[in-house]
mmCIF file of C-alpha atoms in Angstrom:
data_model
loop_
_atom_site.group_PDB
_atom_site.id
_atom_site.type_symbol
_atom_site.label_atom_id
_atom_site.label_comp_id
_atom_site.label_asym_id
_atom_site.label_seq_id
_atom_site.Cartn_x
_atom_site.Cartn_y
_atom_site.Cartn_z
ATOM 1 C CA MET E 190 -23.547 16.477 4.199
ATOM 2 C CA ARG E 191 -20.127 17.058 5.695
ATOM 3 C CA ASP E 192 -17.943 20.058 5.000
ATOM 4 C CA TYR E 193 -15.447 18.136 2.862
ATOM 5 C CA ASP E 194 -15.190 15.001 0.768
ATOM 6 C CA ILE E 195 -11.463 14.402 1.376
ATOM 7 C CA ILE E 196 -8.943 15.884 3.798
ATOM 8 C CA VAL E 197 -5.235 15.368 3.089
ATOM 9 C CA TYR E 198 -3.672 15.088 6.545
ATOM 10 C CA GLY E 199 0.083 15.578 6.422
ATOM 11 C CA ALA E 200 -0.090 17.917 3.434
ATOM 12 C CA THR E 201 3.137 19.692 4.468
ATOM 13 C CA GLY E 202 5.155 16.459 4.222
ATOM 14 C CA PHE E 203 6.741 15.407 0.959
ATOM 15 C CA THR E 204 4.237 12.737 -0.089
ATOM 16 C CA GLY E 205 1.285 14.650 1.340
ATOM 17 C CA ARG E 206 2.319 17.647 -0.734
ATOM 18 C CA LEU E 207 2.399 15.474 -3.873
ATOM 19 C CA VAL E 208 -1.132 14.277 -3.112
ATOM 20 C CA ALA E 209 -2.346 17.839 -2.564
ATOM 21 C CA GLU E 210 -0.683 18.958 -5.776
ATOM 22 C CA TYR E 211 -2.333 16.075 -7.643
ATOM 23 C CA PHE E 212 -5.768 16.999 -6.300
ATOM 24 C CA GLY E 213 -5.209 20.572 -7.435
ATOM 25 C CA GLN E 214 -4.242 19.408 -10.927
ATOM 26 C CA GLN E 215 -7.281 17.108 -11.102
ATOM 27 C CA ASN E 216 -9.613 19.957 -10.111
ATOM 28 C CA VAL E 217 -10.935 17.962 -7.188
ATOM 29 C CA THR E 218 -13.604 19.886 -5.295
ATOM 30 C CA ARG E 219 -14.574 19.842 -1.624
ATOM 31 C CA TRP E 220 -11.142 18.880 -0.332
ATOM 32 C CA ALA E 221 -8.891 20.404 2.316
ATOM 33 C CA MET E 222 -5.275 20.353 3.445
ATOM 34 C CA ALA E 223 -4.460 19.578 7.085
ATOM 35 C CA GLY E 224 -1.309 19.601 9.180
ATOM 36 C CA ARG E 225 0.241 20.870 12.394
ATOM 37 C CA SER E 226 1.163 24.364 11.190
ATOM 38 C CA ARG E 227 -1.140 26.771 9.393
ATOM 39 C CA ALA E 228 1.864 28.798 8.215
ATOM 40 C CA LYS E 229 3.409 25.720 6.586
ATOM 41 C CA LEU E 230 0.070 24.781 5.046
ATOM 42 C CA GLU E 231 -0.180 28.242 3.501
ATOM 43 C CA GLU E 232 3.376 27.915 2.186
ATOM 44 C CA VAL E 233 2.727 24.516 0.609
ATOM 45 C CA ARG E 234 -0.602 25.675 -0.851
ATOM 46 C CA ASP E 235 1.214 28.506 -2.618
ATOM 47 C CA ILE E 236 4.158 26.341 -3.749
ATOM 48 C CA ILE E 237 1.906 23.751 -5.409
ATOM 49 C CA GLY E 238 -0.329 26.394 -6.968
ATOM 50 C CA ALA E 239 -3.505 25.317 -5.184
ATOM 51 C CA PRO E 240 -6.317 27.877 -5.180
ATOM 52 C CA ALA E 241 -6.006 30.569 -2.547
ATOM 53 C CA ASP E 242 -9.348 29.527 -1.069
ATOM 54 C CA THR E 243 -8.274 25.902 -0.488
ATOM 55 C CA PRO E 244 -9.392 25.136 3.076
ATOM 56 C CA LEU E 245 -6.529 24.719 5.560
ATOM 57 C CA LEU E 246 -7.080 22.839 8.811
ATOM 58 C CA VAL E 247 -4.761 22.622 11.810
ATOM 59 C CA ALA E 248 -4.680 19.120 13.281
ATOM 60 C CA ASP E 249 -2.085 17.315 15.363
ATOM 61 C CA ALA E 250 -1.697 13.697 16.462
ATOM 62 C CA ASP E 251 -1.037 14.993 19.983
ATOM 63 C CA ASP E 252 -4.358 16.864 20.038
ATOM 64 C CA PRO E 253 -7.245 14.342 19.993
ATOM 65 C CA ALA E 254 -9.845 17.112 19.836
ATOM 66 C CA SER E 255 -8.369 18.390 16.579
ATOM 67 C CA LEU E 256 -8.416 14.877 15.101
ATOM 68 C CA LYS E 257 -12.026 14.391 16.206
ATOM 69 C CA ALA E 258 -13.069 17.657 14.576
ATOM 70 C CA MET E 259 -11.235 16.745 11.368
ATOM 71 C CA ALA E 260 -12.770 13.265 11.189
ATOM 72 C CA GLN E 261 -16.270 14.618 11.778
ATOM 73 C CA SER E 262 -15.929 17.219 9.018
ATOM 74 C CA THR E 263 -15.125 14.942 6.076
ATOM 75 C CA GLN E 264 -16.161 11.798 4.219
ATOM 76 C CA VAL E 265 -12.575 10.524 3.845
ATOM 77 C CA VAL E 266 -9.326 11.213 5.694
ATOM 78 C CA LEU E 267 -6.201 10.542 3.628
ATOM 79 C CA THR E 268 -3.192 10.460 5.929
ATOM 80 C CA THR E 269 0.496 10.400 5.090
ATOM 81 C CA VAL E 270 1.559 11.065 8.698
ATOM 82 C CA GLY E 271 3.818 8.202 9.764
ATOM 83 C CA PRO E 272 5.299 6.130 11.175
ATOM 84 C CA TYR E 273 1.720 5.135 11.865
ATOM 85 C CA GLN E 274 2.642 3.104 14.931
ATOM 86 C CA LEU E 275 3.844 6.368 16.482
ATOM 87 C CA TYR E 276 1.142 8.756 15.256
ATOM 88 C CA GLY E 277 -1.702 6.747 13.765
ATOM 89 C CA GLU E 278 -3.994 5.228 16.360
ATOM 90 C CA PRO E 279 -5.658 8.435 17.650
ATOM 91 C CA LEU E 280 -6.725 9.243 14.088
ATOM 92 C CA ILE E 281 -7.980 5.687 13.503
ATOM 93 C CA ALA E 282 -10.044 5.964 16.683
ATOM 94 C CA ALA E 283 -11.456 9.345 15.630
ATOM 95 C CA CYS E 284 -12.445 8.034 12.183
ATOM 96 C CA VAL E 285 -14.039 4.917 13.644
ATOM 97 C CA ALA E 286 -16.048 7.003 16.118
ATOM 98 C CA ALA E 287 -17.200 9.362 13.353
ATOM 99 C CA GLY E 288 -17.924 6.666 10.759
ATOM 100 C CA THR E 289 -15.368 8.311 8.470
ATOM 101 C CA ALA E 290 -13.441 6.474 5.756
ATOM 102 C CA TYR E 291 -9.660 6.387 6.167
ATOM 103 C CA VAL E 292 -6.744 5.614 3.832
ATOM 104 C CA ASP E 293 -3.031 5.518 4.573
ATOM 105 C CA LEU E 294 0.334 4.271 3.304
ATOM 106 C CA CYS E 295 1.012 1.942 6.206
ATOM 107 C CA GLY E 296 3.555 -0.851 5.798
ATOM 108 C CA GLU E 297 3.774 -1.707 9.492
ATOM 109 C CA PRO E 298 2.150 -5.147 9.891
ATOM 110 C CA ALA E 299 2.417 -5.499 13.676
ATOM 111 C CA TRP E 300 0.652 -2.178 14.188
ATOM 112 C CA MET E 301 -1.906 -3.037 11.537
ATOM 113 C CA ARG E 302 -2.758 -6.252 13.366
ATOM 114 C CA HIS E 303 -3.131 -4.284 16.598
ATOM 115 C CA MET E 304 -5.529 -1.907 14.818
ATOM 116 C CA ILE E 305 -7.520 -4.835 13.413
ATOM 117 C CA ASP E 306 -7.881 -6.325 16.887
ATOM 118 C CA ALA E 307 -8.717 -2.976 18.495
ATOM 119 C CA HIS E 308 -10.934 -1.304 15.892
ATOM 120 C CA HIS E 309 -12.357 -3.729 13.310
ATOM 121 C CA ALA E 310 -15.531 -4.384 15.280
ATOM 122 C CA GLY E 311 -15.996 -0.687 16.049
ATOM 123 C CA ALA E 312 -15.546 0.213 12.383
ATOM 124 C CA GLN E 313 -18.111 -2.415 11.391
ATOM 125 C CA ALA E 314 -20.551 -0.865 13.845
ATOM 126 C CA SER E 315 -20.001 2.760 12.764
ATOM 127 C CA GLY E 316 -19.598 2.078 9.033
ATOM 128 C CA ALA E 317 -16.049 3.472 8.958
ATOM 129 C CA ARG E 318 -14.055 1.909 6.121
ATOM 130 C CA ILE E 319 -10.420 1.758 7.235
ATOM 131 C CA VAL E 320 -8.069 0.949 4.355
ATOM 132 C CA PHE E 321 -4.365 0.410 4.996
ATOM 133 C CA SER E 322 -1.440 0.173 2.560
ATOM 134 C CA CYS E 323 -2.724 2.293 -0.322
ATOM 135 C CA GLY E 324 0.633 2.965 -2.010
ATOM 136 C CA PHE E 325 3.304 0.864 -3.716
ATOM 137 C CA ASP E 326 2.937 -1.311 -0.669
ATOM 138 C CA SER E 327 0.644 -2.939 -1.375
ATOM 139 C CA ILE E 328 -1.779 -1.934 -4.162
ATOM 140 C CA PRO E 329 0.113 -3.188 -7.274
ATOM 141 C CA PHE E 330 0.690 -6.569 -5.598
ATOM 142 C CA ASP E 331 -2.752 -6.839 -4.020
ATOM 143 C CA LEU E 332 -4.515 -6.002 -7.283
ATOM 144 C CA GLY E 333 -1.981 -7.947 -9.355
ATOM 145 C CA VAL E 334 -2.888 -11.170 -7.562
ATOM 146 C CA LEU E 335 -6.583 -10.257 -7.756
ATOM 147 C CA THR E 336 -6.242 -9.827 -11.534
ATOM 148 C CA LEU E 337 -4.417 -13.124 -11.967
ATOM 149 C CA GLN E 338 -6.959 -15.049 -9.900
ATOM 150 C CA GLU E 339 -9.810 -13.418 -11.794
ATOM 151 C CA CYS E 340 -8.223 -14.800 -14.971
ATOM 152 C CA ALA E 341 -7.726 -18.239 -13.389
ATOM 153 C CA ARG E 342 -11.376 -18.533 -12.399
ATOM 154 C CA ALA E 343 -12.511 -17.448 -15.862
ATOM 155 C CA LYS E 344 -10.107 -19.797 -17.666
ATOM 156 C CA TYR E 345 -10.036 -22.854 -15.402
ATOM 157 C CA GLY E 346 -13.063 -22.453 -13.145
ATOM 158 C CA HIS E 347 -10.995 -22.246 -9.968
ATOM 159 C CA PRO E 348 -8.132 -20.128 -8.559
ATOM 160 C CA ALA E 349 -4.436 -20.845 -8.871
ATOM 161 C CA PRO E 350 -3.246 -22.468 -5.636
ATOM 162 C CA ARG E 351 0.316 -21.235 -6.218
ATOM 163 C CA VAL E 352 1.216 -17.689 -7.282
ATOM 164 C CA LYS E 353 4.666 -16.171 -7.577
ATOM 165 C CA GLY E 354 5.084 -12.395 -7.472
ATOM 166 C CA ARG E 355 8.280 -11.252 -9.191
ATOM 167 C CA VAL E 356 9.669 -7.721 -9.440
ATOM 168 C CA ARG E 357 11.168 -7.664 -12.938
ATOM 169 C CA ALA E 358 12.180 -3.999 -13.035
ATOM 170 C CA MET E 359 12.022 -1.032 -10.718
ATOM 171 C CA LYS E 360 13.557 2.421 -11.074
ATOM 172 C CA GLY E 361 13.208 4.745 -8.111
ATOM 173 C CA GLY E 362 13.630 4.235 -4.407
ATOM 174 C CA PHE E 363 11.475 3.735 -1.385
ATOM 175 C CA SER E 364 10.288 6.801 0.444
ATOM 176 C CA GLY E 365 11.905 8.263 3.549
ATOM 177 C CA GLY E 366 8.667 7.519 5.359
ATOM 178 C CA THR E 367 8.925 3.837 4.431
ATOM 179 C CA ALA E 368 12.457 3.675 5.832
ATOM 180 C CA ALA E 369 11.337 5.431 9.018
ATOM 181 C CA SER E 370 8.462 2.980 9.407
ATOM 182 C CA LEU E 371 10.767 -0.013 9.011
ATOM 183 C CA LYS E 372 13.151 1.376 11.612
ATOM 184 C CA ALA E 373 10.278 2.078 13.995
ATOM 185 C CA THR E 374 9.034 -1.490 13.559
ATOM 186 C CA LEU E 375 12.456 -2.930 14.349
ATOM 187 C CA ALA E 376 12.700 -0.699 17.416
ATOM 188 C CA ALA E 377 9.258 -1.841 18.573
ATOM 189 C CA ALA E 378 10.251 -5.490 18.087
ATOM 190 C CA ALA E 379 13.337 -4.940 20.240
ATOM 191 C CA ARG E 380 11.071 -3.721 23.048
ATOM 192 C CA ASP E 381 8.377 -6.360 22.542
ATOM 193 C CA PRO E 382 9.624 -9.724 21.191
ATOM 194 C CA SER E 383 6.036 -10.855 20.487
ATOM 195 C CA ILE E 384 6.083 -8.465 17.525
ATOM 196 C CA LEU E 385 8.679 -10.707 15.876
ATOM 197 C CA GLY E 386 6.092 -13.454 15.616
ATOM 198 C CA LEU E 387 3.718 -11.165 13.737
ATOM 199 C CA LEU E 388 6.481 -9.973 11.432
ATOM 200 C CA ALA E 389 7.463 -13.564 10.636
ATOM 201 C CA SER E 390 3.937 -14.905 10.055
ATOM 202 C CA PRO E 391 2.462 -14.626 6.546
ATOM 203 C CA PHE E 392 -0.962 -14.790 8.244
ATOM 204 C CA ALA E 393 -0.390 -12.015 10.783
ATOM 205 C CA LEU E 394 -3.352 -10.071 9.341
ATOM 206 C CA THR E 395 -5.807 -12.985 9.186
ATOM 207 C CA PRO E 396 -6.838 -13.481 12.832
ATOM 208 C CA GLY E 397 -8.135 -16.987 13.406
ATOM 209 C CA PHE E 398 -6.817 -18.398 10.124
ATOM 210 C CA SER E 399 -3.450 -19.889 9.193
ATOM 211 C CA GLY E 400 -2.994 -21.425 5.780
ATOM 212 C CA PRO E 401 -0.336 -23.767 4.417
ATOM 213 C CA HIS E 402 3.409 -23.233 4.754
ATOM 214 C CA GLN E 403 4.607 -20.267 2.703
ATOM 215 C CA PRO E 404 8.051 -19.698 1.136
ATOM 216 C CA THR E 405 10.072 -17.267 3.243
ATOM 217 C CA GLY E 406 11.770 -15.503 0.329
ATOM 218 C CA LEU E 407 14.675 -14.671 2.623
ATOM 219 C CA LEU E 408 17.444 -16.317 0.587
ATOM 220 C CA PRO E 409 18.486 -16.118 -3.083
ATOM 221 C CA GLU E 410 17.315 -19.046 -5.169
ATOM 222 C CA PHE E 411 17.070 -20.297 -8.719
ATOM 223 C CA ASP E 412 13.486 -20.000 -9.904
ATOM 224 C CA ALA E 413 12.942 -22.918 -12.263
ATOM 225 C CA THR E 414 9.586 -21.533 -13.397
ATOM 226 C CA LEU E 415 11.245 -18.422 -14.821
ATOM 227 C CA ASN E 416 14.669 -20.004 -15.403
ATOM 228 C CA THR E 417 16.361 -17.147 -13.551
ATOM 229 C CA TRP E 418 17.895 -16.262 -10.205
ATOM 230 C CA VAL E 419 15.727 -14.348 -7.765
ATOM 231 C CA ALA E 420 16.566 -12.415 -4.613
ATOM 232 C CA PRO E 421 14.715 -11.255 -1.481
ATOM 233 C CA PHE E 422 12.379 -8.279 -1.949
ATOM 234 C CA ILE E 423 12.217 -5.980 1.058
ATOM 235 C CA MET E 424 8.518 -5.098 0.668
ATOM 236 C CA ALA E 425 7.444 -8.762 0.524
ATOM 237 C CA ALA E 426 7.088 -8.854 4.314
ATOM 238 C CA ILE E 427 4.111 -6.484 4.141
ATOM 239 C CA ASN E 428 2.762 -7.239 0.660
ATOM 240 C CA THR E 429 2.340 -10.967 1.230
ATOM 241 C CA LYS E 430 0.429 -10.331 4.468
ATOM 242 C CA ASN E 431 -1.933 -7.935 2.704
ATOM 243 C CA VAL E 432 -2.529 -10.395 -0.137
ATOM 244 C CA HIS E 433 -3.429 -13.106 2.374
ATOM 245 C CA ARG E 434 -5.743 -10.675 4.200
ATOM 246 C CA THR E 435 -7.502 -9.870 0.926
ATOM 247 C CA ASN E 436 -8.048 -13.596 0.371
ATOM 248 C CA PHE E 437 -9.302 -13.912 3.969
ATOM 249 C CA LEU E 438 -11.734 -11.001 3.632
ATOM 250 C CA LEU E 439 -13.019 -12.370 0.306
ATOM 251 C CA ASP E 440 -13.977 -15.666 1.981
ATOM 252 C CA HIS E 441 -10.883 -17.369 0.561
ATOM 253 C CA ARG E 442 -11.648 -16.633 -3.059
ATOM 254 C CA TYR E 443 -8.043 -17.698 -3.816
ATOM 255 C CA GLY E 444 -8.507 -20.922 -1.838
ATOM 256 C CA LYS E 445 -7.575 -21.956 1.692
ATOM 257 C CA ASP E 446 -4.545 -23.753 0.223
ATOM 258 C CA PHE E 447 -3.231 -20.562 -1.448
ATOM 259 C CA VAL E 448 0.571 -20.161 -1.471
ATOM 260 C CA TYR E 449 2.186 -16.860 -2.416
ATOM 261 C CA ASP E 450 5.623 -15.281 -2.311
ATOM 262 C CA GLU E 451 7.442 -12.256 -3.748
ATOM 263 C CA MET E 452 11.036 -11.926 -4.919
ATOM 264 C CA MET E 453 13.147 -9.769 -7.229
ATOM 265 C CA VAL E 454 14.420 -11.062 -10.574
ATOM 266 C CA ALA E 455 18.225 -10.863 -10.476
ATOM 267 C CA GLY E 456 19.311 -12.369 -13.795
ATOM 268 C CA LEU E 457 20.583 -15.440 -15.622
ATOM 269 C CA GLY E 458 23.561 -17.671 -15.054
ATOM 270 C CA GLU E 459 26.505 -16.919 -12.818
ATOM 271 C CA MET E 460 25.982 -13.175 -13.134
ATOM 272 C CA GLY E 461 22.400 -13.585 -12.001
ATOM 273 C CA LYS E 462 23.499 -15.669 -9.022
ATOM 274 C CA ALA E 463 26.076 -13.050 -8.057
ATOM 275 C CA ALA E 464 23.483 -10.288 -8.379
ATOM 276 C CA ALA E 465 20.997 -12.235 -6.246
ATOM 277 C CA ASP E 466 23.642 -12.769 -3.564
ATOM 278 C CA ALA E 467 24.515 -9.069 -3.593
ATOM 279 C CA ILE E 468 20.863 -8.025 -3.291
ATOM 280 C CA ALA E 469 20.369 -10.424 -0.389
ATOM 281 C CA LYS E 470 23.291 -8.873 1.504
ATOM 282 C CA LEU E 471 22.114 -5.311 0.903
ATOM 283 C CA ASN E 472 20.543 -3.678 3.941
ATOM 284 C CA PRO E 473 18.764 -0.477 2.881
ATOM 285 C CA LEU E 474 18.421 0.520 6.547
ATOM 286 C CA ALA E 475 22.144 0.313 7.275
ATOM 287 C CA SER E 476 22.908 3.672 5.707
ATOM 288 C CA ASP E 477 21.716 7.144 6.548
ATOM 289 C CA LYS E 478 21.860 8.024 2.864
ATOM 290 C CA GLY E 479 18.671 8.579 0.940
ATOM 291 C CA PRO E 480 15.673 10.749 1.738
ATOM 292 C CA LYS E 481 14.562 11.475 5.264
ATOM 293 C CA PRO E 482 10.855 11.710 6.102
ATOM 294 C CA GLY E 483 9.619 14.883 4.441
ATOM 295 C CA GLU E 484 12.262 14.729 1.702
ATOM 296 C CA GLY E 485 12.212 13.129 -1.706
ATOM 297 C CA PRO E 486 13.452 13.081 -5.296
ATOM 298 C CA SER E 487 12.998 15.806 -7.889
ATOM 299 C CA LYS E 488 10.081 15.843 -10.310
ATOM 300 C CA GLU E 489 12.418 14.687 -13.081
ATOM 301 C CA GLU E 490 13.528 11.723 -10.988
ATOM 302 C CA ARG E 491 9.955 10.847 -10.068
ATOM 303 C CA ASP E 492 8.788 11.084 -13.663
ATOM 304 C CA SER E 493 11.625 8.905 -14.970
ATOM 305 C CA GLY E 494 10.866 6.108 -12.533
ATOM 306 C CA HIS E 495 8.824 3.003 -13.284
ATOM 307 C CA TYR E 496 8.190 -0.586 -12.240
ATOM 308 C CA ASP E 497 7.250 -3.895 -13.866
ATOM 309 C CA LEU E 498 5.753 -6.698 -11.777
ATOM 310 C CA LEU E 499 5.099 -10.259 -12.967
ATOM 311 C CA PHE E 500 2.627 -12.617 -11.298
ATOM 312 C CA VAL E 501 2.855 -16.274 -12.273
ATOM 313 C CA GLY E 502 -0.063 -18.598 -11.609
ATOM 314 C CA LEU E 503 0.675 -22.326 -11.417
ATOM 315 C CA MET E 504 -2.172 -24.824 -11.684
ATOM 316 C CA PRO E 505 -2.149 -28.384 -10.300
ATOM 317 C CA ASP E 506 -1.970 -29.839 -13.839
ATOM 318 C CA GLY E 507 1.209 -27.878 -14.584
ATOM 319 C CA ALA E 508 -0.465 -25.094 -16.568
ATOM 320 C CA ARG E 509 1.051 -21.633 -16.164
ATOM 321 C CA PHE E 510 -0.395 -18.214 -16.904
ATOM 322 C CA ASP E 511 0.795 -14.710 -16.090
ATOM 323 C CA ALA E 512 -0.412 -11.289 -15.048
ATOM 324 C CA VAL E 513 1.657 -8.119 -15.356
ATOM 325 C CA VAL E 514 1.366 -4.815 -13.507
ATOM 326 C CA THR E 515 3.323 -1.733 -14.548
ATOM 327 C CA GLY E 516 3.579 1.792 -13.182
ATOM 328 C CA ASP E 517 4.758 4.899 -15.002
ATOM 329 C CA ARG E 518 6.394 6.757 -12.071
ATOM 330 C CA ASP E 519 8.894 5.942 -9.355
ATOM 331 C CA PRO E 520 7.264 3.585 -6.856
ATOM 332 C CA GLY E 521 7.987 5.398 -3.598
ATOM 333 C CA TYR E 522 6.654 8.841 -4.466
ATOM 334 C CA GLY E 523 5.226 9.544 -7.916
ATOM 335 C CA SER E 524 3.160 6.388 -8.259
ATOM 336 C CA THR E 525 2.336 6.076 -4.570
ATOM 337 C CA SER E 526 0.933 9.609 -4.348
ATOM 338 C CA LYS E 527 -1.379 8.957 -7.303
ATOM 339 C CA MET E 528 -2.482 5.577 -5.965
ATOM 340 C CA ILE E 529 -3.516 6.810 -2.527
ATOM 341 C CA ALA E 530 -5.214 9.864 -4.037
ATOM 342 C CA GLU E 531 -7.300 7.741 -6.376
ATOM 343 C CA THR E 532 -8.089 5.234 -3.617
ATOM 344 C CA ALA E 533 -9.565 8.070 -1.568
ATOM 345 C CA ARG E 534 -11.611 9.228 -4.549
ATOM 346 C CA CYS E 535 -12.744 5.652 -5.218
ATOM 347 C CA LEU E 536 -14.013 5.391 -1.644
ATOM 348 C CA LEU E 537 -16.225 8.398 -2.265
ATOM 349 C CA GLU E 538 -17.847 6.731 -5.252
ATOM 350 C CA THR E 539 -18.336 3.217 -3.896
ATOM 351 C CA GLU E 540 -20.255 1.686 -1.047
ATOM 352 C CA GLY E 541 -19.100 -0.974 1.354
ATOM 353 C CA ALA E 542 -19.394 -2.227 4.880
ATOM 354 C CA GLY E 543 -17.369 -0.777 7.705
ATOM 355 C CA GLY E 544 -14.278 -2.554 8.963
ATOM 356 C CA VAL E 545 -10.522 -2.724 8.509
ATOM 357 C CA TRP E 546 -9.954 -3.533 4.846
ATOM 358 C CA THR E 547 -7.350 -4.006 2.143
ATOM 359 C CA PRO E 548 -7.732 -2.087 -1.140
ATOM 360 C CA GLY E 549 -8.223 -5.346 -3.043
ATOM 361 C CA ALA E 550 -10.933 -6.733 -0.787
ATOM 362 C CA LEU E 551 -12.975 -3.531 -0.486
ATOM 363 C CA LEU E 552 -12.501 -1.791 -3.848
ATOM 364 C CA GLY E 553 -11.133 -4.537 -6.106
ATOM 365 C CA THR E 554 -11.710 -4.163 -9.819
ATOM 366 C CA THR E 555 -13.332 -0.741 -9.407
ATOM 367 C CA LEU E 556 -10.074 0.630 -8.018
ATOM 368 C CA ARG E 557 -8.054 -1.267 -10.618
ATOM 369 C CA ASP E 558 -10.004 0.335 -13.452
ATOM 370 C CA ARG E 559 -9.611 3.742 -11.854
ATOM 371 C CA LEU E 560 -5.846 3.349 -11.481
ATOM 372 C CA GLN E 561 -5.568 2.393 -15.135
ATOM 373 C CA ASP E 562 -7.612 5.419 -16.192
ATOM 374 C CA LYS E 563 -6.085 7.966 -13.837
ATOM 375 C CA ALA E 564 -2.850 6.860 -12.181
ATOM 376 C CA GLY E 565 -0.601 5.423 -14.884
ATOM 377 C CA LEU E 566 -0.868 1.740 -13.924
ATOM 378 C CA THR E 567 -1.560 -1.134 -16.309
ATOM 379 C CA PHE E 568 -2.949 -4.576 -15.484
ATOM 380 C CA THR E 569 -2.867 -7.411 -18.035
ATOM 381 C CA ALA E 570 -3.461 -11.143 -17.668
ATOM 382 C CA GLY E 571 -3.675 -14.186 -19.865
#
């Protein structure tokens, strides 16, 4: 028996604070808040109304001993401390050594591949379950495809070889941490050109396996299946890789010929084409506007956000069927904080082998049901 079930590492950051607040509201027991400054932890604990006896732990990415002690004291470490490529590996190593489960919000595929290569075997040996990308990137997409393929197997006896992920509606922005991670990835690629190959490959997270050619999704196009114009979706670069890793870890349950892409629905006719062109030219990293890491929107803005995702399965005989995923908060903060919190809780209640996982491959329908019950997501298919 360890001292804690879950430790929220990064609890003084904006998203970490939302997770801690959520745990307090859910009356979660045996959890702790961790960060670099005890004074800031005390301040956040009081701001969010957490009980005065909530354990507070000082831990720092620059202090391996503190990370080791934290990992050894808990069943699960939930970390919001990014960019992970700058601060994440010492904590991964500590969790692997301690056999401790780990969840994060990572959307940094080159670093994730490095962690798979460096720590997957060690995690298998120790029993540590390492789960990346437990927020808007990439749970709704990962579990959306899982739901659609579940329906395909039940209805047709085999998976859909072609699936299109389409963002139909989304209100609310990406987090400051996501923007910082993207910038850190681009900076790393400038220093090491080999990273560009991982960023470009849909199969960057499936070592030893490369499937068929995949659509790039980099240019606007007319989607004849939906009879609408679609535009590039910035999170597709990480989501598609995670979906292919889920398929890989599930022994190719979606098929070795599986083709998947993600784009944003822009609209009909000439106006739709113009909107798709405008979206394609938009560079969200070109401006310093928007939240910085540690900042974020108001509660009212988070609560008024939402998203609606469509997944279209196309069968060889021309049959089409759909799955839909919705979320009741803004994707970057309100929904993400609930998703990672419930993923950590799901890990406590489920068993599984050690290794570097995706949420879909390790927790699958159990996590999906939990997110529908607790986190404001819906999953429908038919």
